[in-house]
PDB file of C-alpha atoms in Angstrom:
ATOM      1  CA  LEU J 228       0.132  -0.125  -0.101  1.00  0.00           C
ATOM      2  CA  ALA J 229       2.553   2.233   1.120  1.00  0.00           C
ATOM      3  CA  HIS J 230       4.375   1.343  -2.384  1.00  0.00           C
ATOM      4  CA  LYS J 231       1.425   2.105  -4.280  1.00  0.00           C
ATOM      5  CA  CYS J 232       0.745   5.949  -2.498  1.00  0.00           C
ATOM      6  CA  ILE J 233       4.207   7.241  -3.342  1.00  0.00           C
ATOM      7  CA  LEU J 234       3.841   5.634  -7.078  1.00  0.00           C
ATOM      8  CA  ASN J 235       0.070   7.510  -6.838  1.00  0.00           C
ATOM      9  CA  SER J 236       2.070  11.040  -5.604  1.00  0.00           C
ATOM     10  CA  PHE J 237       4.971  10.522  -8.022  1.00  0.00           C
ATOM     11  CA  TYR J 238       2.732   9.881 -11.204  1.00  0.00           C
ATOM     12  CA  GLY J 239       0.332  13.399  -9.875  1.00  0.00           C
ATOM     13  CA  TYR J 240       3.428  15.280  -9.101  1.00  0.00           C
ATOM     14  CA  VAL J 241       5.710  15.033 -12.410  1.00  0.00           C
ATOM     15  CA  MET J 242       2.371  15.625 -15.031  1.00  0.00           C
ATOM     16  CA  ARG J 243       1.951  18.910 -13.297  1.00  0.00           C
ATOM     17  CA  LYS J 244       4.083  21.561 -15.319  1.00  0.00           C
ATOM     18  CA  GLY J 245       4.769  23.948 -12.508  1.00  0.00           C
ATOM     19  CA  ALA J 246       6.799  20.970 -10.301  1.00  0.00           C
ATOM     20  CA  ARG J 247      11.205  21.159 -10.521  1.00  0.00           C
ATOM     21  CA  TRP J 248      10.884  17.413 -12.138  1.00  0.00           C
ATOM     22  CA  TYR J 249       8.516  18.534 -14.596  1.00  0.00           C
ATOM     23  CA  SER J 250       8.245  14.974 -16.839  1.00  0.00           C
ATOM     24  CA  MET J 251       5.158  13.607 -19.437  1.00  0.00           C
ATOM     25  CA  GLU J 252       8.097  11.089 -20.282  1.00  0.00           C
ATOM     26  CA  MET J 253       7.965   9.946 -16.346  1.00  0.00           C
ATOM     27  CA  ALA J 254       4.329   9.907 -15.776  1.00  0.00           C
ATOM     28  CA  GLY J 255       4.223   7.986 -19.785  1.00  0.00           C
ATOM     29  CA  VAL J 256       6.626   5.478 -17.500  1.00  0.00           C
ATOM     30  CA  VAL J 257       4.894   4.718 -14.690  1.00  0.00           C
ATOM     31  CA  THR J 258       1.167   4.604 -15.675  1.00  0.00           C
ATOM     32  CA  TYR J 259       2.457   2.062 -18.219  1.00  0.00           C
ATOM     33  CA  THR J 260       4.702   0.034 -16.154  1.00  0.00           C
ATOM     34  CA  GLY J 261       1.487  -0.373 -14.342  1.00  0.00           C
ATOM     35  CA  ALA J 262      -0.612  -1.271 -17.072  1.00  0.00           C
ATOM     36  CA  LYS J 263       1.998  -3.724 -18.866  1.00  0.00           C
ATOM     37  CA  ILE J 264       2.051  -5.366 -15.574  1.00  0.00           C
ATOM     38  CA  ILE J 265      -1.810  -5.749 -15.384  1.00  0.00           C
ATOM     39  CA  GLN J 266      -1.743  -6.943 -18.998  1.00  0.00           C
ATOM     40  CA  MET J 267       1.116  -9.323 -17.899  1.00  0.00           C
ATOM     41  CA  ALA J 268      -1.951 -11.151 -14.771  1.00  0.00           C
ATOM     42  CA  LYS J 269      -4.494 -11.592 -17.175  1.00  0.00           C
ATOM     43  CA  ALA J 270      -2.424 -13.422 -19.599  1.00  0.00           C
ATOM     44  CA  LEU J 271      -1.604 -15.607 -16.829  1.00  0.00           C
ATOM     45  CA  VAL J 272      -5.416 -15.545 -15.552  1.00  0.00           C
ATOM     46  CA  ASP J 273      -6.893 -16.372 -19.197  1.00  0.00           C
ATOM     47  CA  ASP J 274      -4.290 -19.516 -18.681  1.00  0.00           C
ATOM     48  CA  ILE J 275      -6.273 -20.764 -15.753  1.00  0.00           C
ATOM     49  CA  GLY J 276      -9.241 -19.266 -15.201  1.00  0.00           C
ATOM     50  CA  LYS J 277     -11.349 -16.295 -15.760  1.00  0.00           C
ATOM     51  CA  PRO J 278     -10.927 -12.375 -15.245  1.00  0.00           C
ATOM     52  CA  LEU J 279     -13.792 -10.583 -13.781  1.00  0.00           C
ATOM     53  CA  GLU J 280     -12.230  -7.099 -13.146  1.00  0.00           C
ATOM     54  CA  LEU J 281      -9.315  -5.535 -13.938  1.00  0.00           C
ATOM     55  CA  ASP J 282      -8.434  -2.234 -12.490  1.00  0.00           C
ATOM     56  CA  THR J 283      -5.422   0.440 -12.371  1.00  0.00           C
ATOM     57  CA  ASP J 284      -3.686  -1.518  -9.119  1.00  0.00           C
ATOM     58  CA  GLY J 285      -5.836  -4.959  -9.081  1.00  0.00           C
ATOM     59  CA  ILE J 286      -6.850  -7.607 -11.185  1.00  0.00           C
ATOM     60  CA  TRP J 287     -10.059  -9.082  -9.654  1.00  0.00           C
ATOM     61  CA  CYS J 288     -10.572 -13.034 -11.022  1.00  0.00           C
ATOM     62  CA  CYS J 289     -12.079 -16.494 -10.553  1.00  0.00           C
ATOM     63  CA  LEU J 290      -9.757 -19.083 -10.170  1.00  0.00           C
ATOM     64  CA  PRO J 291     -10.635 -23.146 -10.249  1.00  0.00           C
ATOM     65  CA  GLY J 292     -11.023 -24.705  -7.228  1.00  0.00           C
ATOM     66  CA  SER J 293      -8.352 -27.236  -8.534  1.00  0.00           C
ATOM     67  CA  PHE J 294      -5.328 -25.309  -9.287  1.00  0.00           C
ATOM     68  CA  PRO J 295      -3.572 -24.906  -5.762  1.00  0.00           C
ATOM     69  CA  GLU J 296      -4.047 -21.803  -3.064  1.00  0.00           C
ATOM     70  CA  GLU J 297      -0.714 -22.076  -1.346  1.00  0.00           C
ATOM     71  CA  PHE J 298       2.220 -24.342  -1.595  1.00  0.00           C
ATOM     72  CA  THR J 299       4.163 -26.350   1.003  1.00  0.00           C
ATOM     73  CA  LEU J 300       8.315 -25.932   1.066  1.00  0.00           C
ATOM     74  CA  GLU J 301       9.475 -28.992   3.016  1.00  0.00           C
ATOM     75  CA  ALA J 302      12.907 -27.853   4.243  1.00  0.00           C
ATOM     76  CA  THR J 303      15.354 -31.029   4.536  1.00  0.00           C
ATOM     77  CA  PRO J 304      15.890 -33.028   7.840  1.00  0.00           C
ATOM     78  CA  ALA J 305      19.624 -31.648   8.271  1.00  0.00           C
ATOM     79  CA  SER J 306      18.869 -27.972   7.252  1.00  0.00           C
ATOM     80  CA  GLY J 307      17.540 -28.107  10.374  1.00  0.00           C
ATOM     81  CA  LYS J 308      15.314 -24.828   9.266  1.00  0.00           C
ATOM     82  CA  LYS J 309      10.734 -25.080   9.210  1.00  0.00           C
ATOM     83  CA  LYS J 310       8.688 -25.630   5.962  1.00  0.00           C
ATOM     84  CA  LEU J 311       8.353 -22.420   4.180  1.00  0.00           C
ATOM     85  CA  THR J 312       4.204 -22.217   3.362  1.00  0.00           C
ATOM     86  CA  ILE J 313       3.794 -19.549  -0.407  1.00  0.00           C
ATOM     87  CA  SER J 314       0.753 -17.865  -2.032  1.00  0.00           C
ATOM     88  CA  TYR J 315       1.308 -19.888  -5.963  1.00  0.00           C
ATOM     89  CA  PRO J 316      -0.305 -17.466  -7.363  1.00  0.00           C
ATOM     90  CA  CYS J 317       1.061 -14.335  -5.773  1.00  0.00           C
ATOM     91  CA  SER J 318       4.283 -16.727  -6.592  1.00  0.00           C
ATOM     92  CA  VAL J 319       4.179 -17.085  -9.731  1.00  0.00           C
ATOM     93  CA  LEU J 320       2.897 -13.610 -10.941  1.00  0.00           C
ATOM     94  CA  ASN J 321       5.656 -11.467  -8.791  1.00  0.00           C
ATOM     95  CA  ARG J 322       8.163 -13.358 -10.758  1.00  0.00           C
ATOM     96  CA  LEU J 323       6.152 -12.605 -13.801  1.00  0.00           C
ATOM     97  CA  THR J 324       6.627  -9.496 -13.121  1.00  0.00           C
ATOM     98  CA  ALA J 325      10.239  -9.540 -11.779  1.00  0.00           C
ATOM     99  CA  VAL J 326      11.290 -10.811 -14.984  1.00  0.00           C
ATOM    100  CA  GLN J 327       9.448  -8.129 -16.745  1.00  0.00           C
ATOM    101  CA  CYS J 328      10.311  -5.112 -15.044  1.00  0.00           C
ATOM    102  CA  THR J 329      13.552  -5.326 -12.859  1.00  0.00           C
ATOM    103  CA  ASN J 330      15.575  -2.423 -13.315  1.00  0.00           C
ATOM    104  CA  ASP J 331      18.639  -3.266 -14.218  1.00  0.00           C
ATOM    105  CA  GLN J 332      19.824   0.413 -13.798  1.00  0.00           C
ATOM    106  CA  TYR J 333      19.079   0.955  -9.786  1.00  0.00           C
ATOM    107  CA  GLN J 334      21.374   3.791  -8.726  1.00  0.00           C
ATOM    108  CA  THR J 335      22.590   4.395  -5.583  1.00  0.00           C
ATOM    109  CA  LEU J 336      24.700   6.796  -4.247  1.00  0.00           C
ATOM    110  CA  MET J 337      27.167   5.561  -2.356  1.00  0.00           C
ATOM    111  CA  ASP J 338      29.593   9.055  -1.902  1.00  0.00           C
ATOM    112  CA  PRO J 339      28.167  12.217  -2.080  1.00  0.00           C
ATOM    113  CA  GLU J 340      31.111  14.064  -2.339  1.00  0.00           C
ATOM    114  CA  LYS J 341      32.632  12.502  -5.184  1.00  0.00           C
ATOM    115  CA  ARG J 342      28.892  11.902  -6.738  1.00  0.00           C
ATOM    116  CA  THR J 343      29.589   8.298  -7.134  1.00  0.00           C
ATOM    117  CA  TYR J 344      26.985   5.561  -6.865  1.00  0.00           C
ATOM    118  CA  LYS J 345      26.063   2.114  -7.575  1.00  0.00           C
ATOM    119  CA  THR J 346      24.421   0.592  -9.652  1.00  0.00           C
ATOM    120  CA  THR J 347      21.780  -2.194  -9.106  1.00  0.00           C
ATOM    121  CA  SER J 348      19.048  -4.535  -9.783  1.00  0.00           C
ATOM    122  CA  GLU J 349      15.805  -3.233  -8.550  1.00  0.00           C
ATOM    123  CA  MET J 350      12.223  -4.089  -8.503  1.00  0.00           C
ATOM    124  CA  THR J 351       9.518  -3.638  -5.367  1.00  0.00           C
ATOM    125  CA  ILE J 352       6.463  -3.702  -6.898  1.00  0.00           C
ATOM    126  CA  GLU J 353       4.790  -7.158  -5.850  1.00  0.00           C
ATOM    127  CA  PHE J 354       1.551  -8.341  -5.715  1.00  0.00           C
ATOM    128  CA  GLU J 355      -0.551 -10.008  -3.594  1.00  0.00           C
ATOM    129  CA  VAL J 356      -3.541 -12.021  -3.162  1.00  0.00           C
ATOM    130  CA  ASP J 357      -6.492 -11.271  -1.118  1.00  0.00           C
ATOM    131  CA  GLY J 358     -10.015 -13.876  -0.673  1.00  0.00           C
ATOM    132  CA  PRO J 359     -10.837 -16.355  -2.094  1.00  0.00           C
ATOM    133  CA  TYR J 360     -13.923 -14.639  -1.451  1.00  0.00           C
ATOM    134  CA  LYS J 361     -17.878 -16.446  -1.961  1.00  0.00           C
ATOM    135  CA  ALA J 362     -19.297 -14.239  -4.448  1.00  0.00           C
ATOM    136  CA  MET J 363     -18.700 -10.747  -6.808  1.00  0.00           C
ATOM    137  CA  MET J 364     -21.647  -9.280  -8.469  1.00  0.00           C
ATOM    138  CA  ILE J 365     -20.617  -6.643 -11.487  1.00  0.00           C
ATOM    139  CA  PRO J 366     -24.315  -5.508 -13.212  1.00  0.00           C
ATOM    140  CA  ALA J 367     -24.554  -5.697 -16.844  1.00  0.00           C
ATOM    141  CA  SER J 368     -24.101  -2.824 -19.409  1.00  0.00           C
ATOM    142  CA  LYS J 369     -26.915  -1.439 -20.896  1.00  0.00           C
ATOM    143  CA  GLU J 370     -24.626  -1.458 -24.374  1.00  0.00           C
ATOM    144  CA  GLU J 371     -23.505  -5.791 -25.747  1.00  0.00           C
ATOM    145  CA  GLY J 372     -20.145  -6.637 -25.342  1.00  0.00           C
ATOM    146  CA  LYS J 373     -19.640  -3.617 -23.051  1.00  0.00           C
ATOM    147  CA  LEU J 374     -18.663  -3.332 -19.374  1.00  0.00           C
ATOM    148  CA  ILE J 375     -19.389  -0.910 -16.990  1.00  0.00           C
ATOM    149  CA  LYS J 376     -15.436  -0.063 -15.198  1.00  0.00           C
ATOM    150  CA  LYS J 377     -14.887   0.670 -11.091  1.00  0.00           C
ATOM    151  CA  ARG J 378     -18.503  -0.913  -9.803  1.00  0.00           C
ATOM    152  CA  TYR J 379     -19.149  -4.291  -8.628  1.00  0.00           C
ATOM    153  CA  ALA J 380     -20.054  -5.734  -4.607  1.00  0.00           C
ATOM    154  CA  VAL J 381     -17.808  -8.455  -3.136  1.00  0.00           C
ATOM    155  CA  PHE J 382     -19.498 -10.628  -0.735  1.00  0.00           C
ATOM    156  CA  ASN J 383     -16.992 -12.774   2.082  1.00  0.00           C
ATOM    157  CA  HIS J 384     -18.476 -16.333   3.180  1.00  0.00           C
ATOM    158  CA  ASP J 385     -19.834 -14.823   5.842  1.00  0.00           C
ATOM    159  CA  GLY J 386     -21.557 -12.852   3.853  1.00  0.00           C
ATOM    160  CA  SER J 387     -20.593  -9.741   4.387  1.00  0.00           C
ATOM    161  CA  LEU J 388     -19.402  -6.975   2.339  1.00  0.00           C
ATOM    162  CA  GLU J 389     -16.005  -6.873   1.923  1.00  0.00           C
ATOM    163  CA  GLU J 390     -15.745  -4.501  -1.277  1.00  0.00           C
ATOM    164  CA  LEU J 391     -18.373  -2.491  -2.773  1.00  0.00           C
ATOM    165  CA  LYS J 392     -17.241   0.597  -5.368  1.00  0.00           C
ATOM    166  CA  GLY J 393     -18.991   2.233  -7.891  1.00  0.00           C
ATOM    167  CA  PHE J 394     -22.462   2.039  -7.123  1.00  0.00           C
ATOM    168  CA  GLU J 395     -25.142   4.378  -5.239  1.00  0.00           C
ATOM    169  CA  ILE J 396     -25.058   3.412  -1.869  1.00  0.00           C
ATOM    170  CA  LYS J 397     -21.956   5.145  -1.049  1.00  0.00           C
ATOM    171  CA  ARG J 398     -22.458   8.249  -2.880  1.00  0.00           C
ATOM    172  CA  ARG J 399     -22.848  10.970  -1.026  1.00  0.00           C
ATOM    173  CA  GLY J 400     -26.164  13.135  -2.245  1.00  0.00           C
ATOM    174  CA  GLU J 401     -27.908  10.134  -3.841  1.00  0.00           C
ATOM    175  CA  LEU J 402     -31.712   9.416  -2.840  1.00  0.00           C
ATOM    176  CA  LYS J 403     -32.112   7.688   0.778  1.00  0.00           C
ATOM    177  CA  LEU J 404     -34.773   5.382  -1.741  1.00  0.00           C
ATOM    178  CA  ILE J 405     -32.064   3.882  -3.931  1.00  0.00           C
ATOM    179  CA  LYS J 406     -29.433   3.591  -1.809  1.00  0.00           C
ATOM    180  CA  VAL J 407     -31.946   0.749   0.576  1.00  0.00           C
ATOM    181  CA  PHE J 408     -32.731  -0.413  -2.365  1.00  0.00           C
ATOM    182  CA  GLN J 409     -29.460  -1.327  -3.125  1.00  0.00           C
ATOM    183  CA  ALA J 410     -28.971  -2.209  -0.075  1.00  0.00           C
ATOM    184  CA  GLU J 411     -31.542  -4.647   0.357  1.00  0.00           C
ATOM    185  CA  VAL J 412     -31.338  -6.303  -3.479  1.00  0.00           C
ATOM    186  CA  PHE J 413     -26.985  -7.233  -2.673  1.00  0.00           C
ATOM    187  CA  ASP J 414     -28.520  -9.056   0.503  1.00  0.00           C
ATOM    188  CA  LYS J 415     -30.403 -11.682  -2.317  1.00  0.00           C
ATOM    189  CA  PHE J 416     -27.205 -11.884  -4.104  1.00  0.00           C
ATOM    190  CA  LEU J 417     -26.489 -14.704  -1.805  1.00  0.00           C
ATOM    191  CA  GLU J 418     -29.298 -17.269  -1.611  1.00  0.00           C
ATOM    192  CA  GLY J 419     -29.084 -18.661  -4.653  1.00  0.00           C
ATOM    193  CA  ASP J 420     -25.830 -21.550  -5.587  1.00  0.00           C
ATOM    194  CA  THR J 421     -26.835 -21.567  -8.982  1.00  0.00           C
ATOM    195  CA  LEU J 422     -27.006 -18.143 -11.696  1.00  0.00           C
ATOM    196  CA  GLU J 423     -31.066 -19.288 -12.050  1.00  0.00           C
ATOM    197  CA  GLY J 424     -30.776 -19.198  -8.244  1.00  0.00           C
ATOM    198  CA  VAL J 425     -29.919 -15.881  -7.824  1.00  0.00           C
ATOM    199  CA  TYR J 426     -32.461 -15.060 -10.655  1.00  0.00           C
ATOM    200  CA  GLU J 427     -35.173 -16.180  -8.815  1.00  0.00           C
ATOM    201  CA  ALA J 428     -33.736 -14.903  -5.102  1.00  0.00           C
ATOM    202  CA  VAL J 429     -33.647 -11.391  -6.506  1.00  0.00           C
ATOM    203  CA  GLY J 430     -36.989 -11.304  -8.304  1.00  0.00           C
TER     204      GLY J 430
END
């Protein structure tokens, strides 16, 4: 989260014409790198599951139940180390990100007086996996073939709302009638076990 906040702030700063480091090229590199990583993640998900929603900083997806969520590495008895459990999807995505986006020309100032730098390889962008969740509701667009971006509701297995984005229930100044209606409808989406069952529950 801290890394994301820094990138967002840096992007906004270098795009400001009055900034000392104003550079549209730098801003372009930030957005290009982010888009490249998300597109790479989508390509991976396309091969093993189904992408549901793409955002500037993440991807919502549905993976098959047979796909391993975690992977445990067993240490040899002679090493005396404990076993290590890692997130399998996260490790795959982080490895692909490191291969494609590592900066091999990262400069670290070693001597301020002599102005000498040390060149190293750095890659600090990493994926974090949230979930799994019980359900995700994405409203359909009025136009065929088009998706409504940044408008969805995500539910935990206990029925609680994990994340809500783009709906009137979160907006100020909207009619209370609309907010009450949406709050009541959301609960109905969890009553069916199939798509037909959900439609019947919602009515």
